[in-house]
Amino acid sequence: AQSVSQHNHHVILSEAASLELGCNYSYGGTVNLFWYVQYPGQHLQLLLKYFSGDPLVKGIKGFEAEFIKSKFSFNLRKPSVQWSDTAEYFCAVGGFQKLVFGTGTRLLVSP
Amino acid sequence: DAGVIQSPRHEVTEMGQEVTLRCKPISGHDYLFWYRQTMMRGLELLIYFNNNVPIDDSGMPEDRFSAKMPNASFSTLKIQPSEPRDSAVYFCASSPTSGYINEQFFGPGTRLTVL
């Protein structure tokens, strides 16, 4: 069965710090990988996605993620976070027909 | 495109009452998903439809929950009778793809409070 693990449940950073959120997945077939963001009080929005090709994927707002097949990982990174990046971040793996979401990581960026 | 539309945005009801949540997916999307989000359990997939047909309802918590999709542009999630533990944010999402999953587009959610 598919599963997604996000090991960091809460992360607190100062503005301008670098960010890396871990995501590991378990799935035996072809995977599509996603990072979604949920700003306070809002719905989930797509940050970036990986289907195939270059394993380094660039998304919106300066975020990027690297797919490392040998490690079953799809970590999210941003070189310098801003206060406005305070949100909850969800990693998801897609197999056939549906997505499986991780439990989410709450990021708090202090000004 | 207006995106996924959900109504109501907020619902406050008393225990035992029937609650109906509504969703209009993005036109042309073949898949519709209902999720529930709580602090304790995170984001849970309740049920999803493909071409208006329920495919997997294994996430529906119990018989008090039911979902329908009478046509390609409308779906409902009903809770009868509602209980305080049903309080959560309920999201609807739609997806355009078939086969291997593509991006899901989420609605704004309905925040349900059962007193």
CSV table of C-alpha atoms in Angstrom, one decimal:
chain,number,residue,atom,x,y,z
A,1,ALA,CA,0.0,0.0,0.0
A,2,GLN,CA,1.1,3.5,-0.6
A,3,SER,CA,2.3,5.6,2.3
A,4,VAL,CA,3.9,8.9,2.9
A,5,SER,CA,6.0,10.0,5.9
A,6,GLN,CA,6.7,13.5,6.9
A,7,HIS,CA,9.1,13.3,9.8
A,8,ASN,CA,9.0,17.0,10.8
A,9,HIS,CA,5.6,17.8,12.3
A,10,HIS,CA,6.6,21.3,13.5
A,11,VAL,CA,9.4,23.5,12.2
A,12,ILE,CA,10.2,27.0,13.5
A,13,LEU,CA,12.6,29.2,11.5
A,14,SER,CA,13.6,32.8,11.5
A,15,GLU,CA,13.2,34.8,8.3
A,16,ALA,CA,16.0,34.3,5.8
A,17,ALA,CA,16.8,30.8,7.2
A,18,SER,CA,17.0,27.9,4.8
A,19,LEU,CA,14.3,25.3,4.8
A,20,GLU,CA,14.3,21.6,4.1
A,21,LEU,CA,11.2,19.5,4.8
A,22,GLY,CA,11.5,15.7,4.6
A,23,CYS,CA,9.2,13.4,2.7
A,24,ASN,CA,9.6,9.7,2.2
A,25,TYR,CA,7.2,7.5,0.4
A,26,SER,CA,6.4,3.9,-0.1
A,27,TYR,CA,5.0,2.8,-3.4
A,28,GLY,CA,5.8,0.0,-5.7
A,29,GLY,CA,4.9,1.4,-9.0
A,30,THR,CA,5.2,4.6,-11.0
A,31,VAL,CA,4.9,7.5,-8.7
A,32,ASN,CA,3.9,11.1,-9.2
A,33,LEU,CA,4.9,13.3,-6.3
A,34,PHE,CA,3.4,16.5,-5.0
A,35,TRP,CA,3.9,19.2,-2.4
A,36,TYR,CA,0.9,21.2,-1.4
A,37,VAL,CA,0.7,24.2,0.9
A,38,GLN,CA,-2.1,25.3,3.1
A,39,TYR,CA,-1.9,28.9,4.4
A,40,PRO,CA,-3.8,29.6,7.6
A,41,GLY,CA,-7.5,29.4,7.0
A,42,GLN,CA,-7.1,28.5,3.4
A,43,HIS,CA,-7.4,25.5,1.2
A,44,LEU,CA,-4.6,23.3,-0.2
A,45,GLN,CA,-2.7,24.7,-3.1
A,46,LEU,CA,-0.2,23.0,-5.3
A,47,LEU,CA,3.4,24.1,-4.8
A,48,LEU,CA,5.1,21.8,-7.2
A,49,LYS,CA,4.9,18.3,-8.7
A,50,TYR,CA,7.1,15.7,-10.2
A,51,PHE,CA,6.0,13.2,-12.9
A,52,SER,CA,9.2,12.4,-14.8
A,53,GLY,CA,12.4,13.9,-16.1
A,54,ASP,CA,14.6,16.3,-14.2
A,55,PRO,CA,14.5,15.1,-10.6
A,56,LEU,CA,15.0,18.7,-9.4
A,57,VAL,CA,11.6,20.4,-9.6
A,58,LYS,CA,11.0,24.1,-9.2
A,59,GLY,CA,7.7,25.3,-8.0
A,60,ILE,CA,6.1,28.6,-7.1
A,61,LYS,CA,7.4,31.1,-4.6
A,62,GLY,CA,11.0,29.9,-4.8
A,63,PHE,CA,10.3,26.4,-3.6
A,64,GLU,CA,12.0,23.4,-5.1
A,65,ALA,CA,12.1,19.7,-4.4
A,66,GLU,CA,14.4,16.9,-5.3
A,67,PHE,CA,13.3,13.4,-6.2
A,68,ILE,CA,15.8,10.8,-5.1
A,69,LYS,CA,14.5,7.5,-6.3
A,70,SER,CA,17.1,5.4,-4.4
A,71,LYS,CA,16.0,7.0,-1.1
A,72,PHE,CA,12.3,7.1,-1.9
A,73,SER,CA,12.5,10.8,-1.0
A,74,PHE,CA,11.0,14.0,-2.3
A,75,ASN,CA,12.3,16.7,0.1
A,76,LEU,CA,11.1,20.3,-0.2
A,77,ARG,CA,13.6,23.1,0.0
A,78,LYS,CA,13.7,26.9,0.0
A,79,PRO,CA,17.0,28.8,0.4
A,80,SER,CA,15.5,31.7,2.3
A,81,VAL,CA,12.1,31.7,4.0
A,82,GLN,CA,9.9,34.6,4.5
A,83,TRP,CA,7.3,35.3,7.2
A,84,SER,CA,4.6,34.7,4.5
A,85,ASP,CA,5.8,31.1,4.2
A,86,THR,CA,4.1,30.3,7.5
A,87,ALA,CA,1.8,27.5,6.5
A,88,GLU,CA,1.3,23.8,6.7
A,89,TYR,CA,3.0,21.7,4.0
A,90,PHE,CA,1.8,18.4,2.7
A,91,CYS,CA,3.7,15.9,0.7
A,92,ALA,CA,1.6,13.5,-1.4
A,93,VAL,CA,2.2,10.5,-3.6
A,94,GLY,CA,-0.1,9.6,-6.5
A,95,GLY,CA,-0.6,6.2,-7.8
A,96,PHE,CA,-3.6,5.0,-9.7
A,97,GLN,CA,-6.6,7.4,-9.4
A,98,LYS,CA,-5.9,8.9,-5.9
A,99,LEU,CA,-3.4,10.8,-3.8
A,100,VAL,CA,-2.0,9.7,-0.5
A,101,PHE,CA,-1.1,12.6,1.7
A,102,GLY,CA,1.4,12.8,4.5
A,103,THR,CA,0.4,14.1,7.9
A,104,GLY,CA,1.8,17.6,7.1
A,105,THR,CA,4.5,19.8,8.5
A,106,ARG,CA,3.6,23.1,10.2
A,107,LEU,CA,6.1,25.8,9.5
A,108,LEU,CA,6.3,28.9,11.5
A,109,VAL,CA,8.6,31.7,10.3
A,110,SER,CA,9.3,34.3,12.8
A,111,PRO,CA,10.0,37.8,11.5
B,1,ASP,CA,-12.4,29.2,-14.3
B,2,ALA,CA,-14.0,29.6,-10.9
B,3,GLY,CA,-12.3,26.6,-9.4
B,4,VAL,CA,-13.9,24.1,-7.1
B,5,ILE,CA,-16.9,25.6,-5.4
B,6,GLN,CA,-18.1,24.5,-2.0
B,7,SER,CA,-21.0,25.6,0.1
B,8,PRO,CA,-21.7,26.5,2.7
B,9,ARG,CA,-18.3,27.8,3.9
B,10,HIS,CA,-19.3,27.6,7.5
B,11,GLU,CA,-21.9,25.4,9.1
B,12,VAL,CA,-22.9,25.3,12.8
B,13,THR,CA,-25.5,22.8,13.8
B,14,GLU,CA,-26.6,20.9,16.8
B,15,MET,CA,-26.0,17.3,17.4
B,16,GLY,CA,-28.5,15.0,15.8
B,17,GLN,CA,-29.3,17.4,12.9
B,18,GLU,CA,-28.7,16.5,9.3
B,19,VAL,CA,-25.9,18.3,7.5
B,20,THR,CA,-25.5,18.5,3.7
B,21,LEU,CA,-22.3,19.8,2.2
B,22,ARG,CA,-22.1,20.7,-1.5
B,23,CYS,CA,-19.4,20.7,-4.1
B,24,LYS,CA,-19.2,21.8,-7.7
B,25,PRO,CA,-16.0,20.5,-9.4
B,26,ILE,CA,-14.1,22.2,-12.1
B,27,SER,CA,-15.9,21.7,-15.4
B,28,GLY,CA,-14.4,18.8,-17.4
B,29,HIS,CA,-12.8,17.1,-14.4
B,30,ASP,CA,-13.5,13.4,-14.2
B,31,TYR,CA,-12.6,12.8,-10.6
B,32,LEU,CA,-14.1,14.3,-7.4
B,33,PHE,CA,-12.7,13.7,-3.9
B,34,TRP,CA,-14.1,14.4,-0.5
B,35,TYR,CA,-11.6,14.9,2.4
B,36,ARG,CA,-11.9,15.7,6.1
B,37,GLN,CA,-9.3,17.6,8.0
B,38,THR,CA,-8.9,17.6,11.7
B,39,MET,CA,-6.1,18.5,14.1
B,40,MET,CA,-6.0,15.0,15.4
B,41,ARG,CA,-6.2,13.0,12.2
B,42,GLY,CA,-4.9,15.3,9.6
B,43,LEU,CA,-6.2,15.1,6.0
B,44,GLU,CA,-8.4,12.0,5.4
B,45,LEU,CA,-9.8,10.9,2.1
B,46,LEU,CA,-13.4,9.9,2.6
B,47,ILE,CA,-14.7,9.0,-0.8
B,48,TYR,CA,-14.0,9.6,-4.4
B,49,PHE,CA,-15.9,9.5,-7.7
B,50,ASN,CA,-14.9,8.9,-11.3
B,51,ASN,CA,-17.4,10.0,-13.9
B,52,ASN,CA,-20.1,10.3,-11.2
B,53,VAL,CA,-19.6,6.8,-9.9
B,54,PRO,CA,-18.3,6.2,-6.4
B,55,ILE,CA,-15.0,4.3,-6.7
B,56,ASP,CA,-13.7,4.0,-3.1
B,57,ASP,CA,-15.7,4.9,0.0
B,58,SER,CA,-13.5,3.0,2.4
B,59,GLY,CA,-12.7,6.2,4.1
B,60,MET,CA,-16.2,7.1,5.1
B,61,PRO,CA,-16.2,6.8,8.9
B,62,GLU,CA,-19.6,5.2,9.3
B,63,ASP,CA,-23.1,4.8,8.0
B,64,ARG,CA,-24.0,8.3,9.1
B,65,PHE,CA,-22.0,9.6,6.2
B,66,SER,CA,-23.2,9.3,2.6
B,67,ALA,CA,-22.1,11.0,-0.6
B,68,LYS,CA,-23.7,11.3,-4.0
B,69,MET,CA,-22.8,12.7,-7.3
B,70,PRO,CA,-26.0,12.9,-9.4
B,71,ASN,CA,-24.2,14.6,-12.3
B,72,ALA,CA,-20.8,15.8,-13.4
B,73,SER,CA,-21.2,19.2,-11.9
B,74,PHE,CA,-22.5,18.5,-8.4
B,75,SER,CA,-21.8,16.4,-5.4
B,76,THR,CA,-23.1,16.2,-1.9
B,77,LEU,CA,-21.8,14.8,1.4
B,78,LYS,CA,-24.4,14.2,4.0
B,79,ILE,CA,-24.1,13.5,7.6
B,80,GLN,CA,-27.2,12.2,9.4
B,81,PRO,CA,-27.4,12.4,12.3
B,82,SER,CA,-24.4,14.7,13.0
B,83,GLU,CA,-22.3,14.3,16.1
B,84,PRO,CA,-19.8,16.7,17.8
B,85,ARG,CA,-16.9,14.5,16.7
B,86,ASP,CA,-17.8,15.3,13.1
B,87,SER,CA,-16.6,18.8,13.6
B,88,ALA,CA,-13.9,19.4,11.0
B,89,VAL,CA,-13.1,21.1,7.8
B,90,TYR,CA,-14.4,19.2,4.8
B,91,PHE,CA,-12.7,19.7,1.5
B,92,CYS,CA,-13.8,18.8,-2.0
B,93,ALA,CA,-11.2,18.4,-4.8
B,94,SER,CA,-11.4,17.6,-8.4
B,95,SER,CA,-8.9,16.2,-10.9
B,96,PRO,CA,-8.9,16.1,-14.7
B,97,THR,CA,-7.0,12.9,-15.3
B,98,SER,CA,-7.7,9.3,-15.8
B,99,GLY,CA,-5.4,6.5,-14.8
B,100,TYR,CA,-2.4,7.7,-13.0
B,101,ILE,CA,-3.3,10.5,-10.8
B,102,ASN,CA,-2.6,14.1,-11.7
B,103,GLU,CA,-3.0,17.3,-9.8
B,104,GLN,CA,-6.0,17.7,-7.5
B,105,PHE,CA,-7.6,21.1,-7.2
B,106,PHE,CA,-9.1,21.9,-3.8
B,107,GLY,CA,-12.1,23.9,-2.9
B,108,PRO,CA,-12.1,26.4,-0.1
B,109,GLY,CA,-13.6,23.9,2.4
B,110,THR,CA,-16.6,23.8,4.6
B,111,ARG,CA,-15.9,24.3,8.3
B,112,LEU,CA,-18.4,22.3,10.2
B,113,THR,CA,-19.1,22.7,13.9
B,114,VAL,CA,-21.5,20.3,15.6
B,115,LEU,CA,-22.5,21.5,19.0
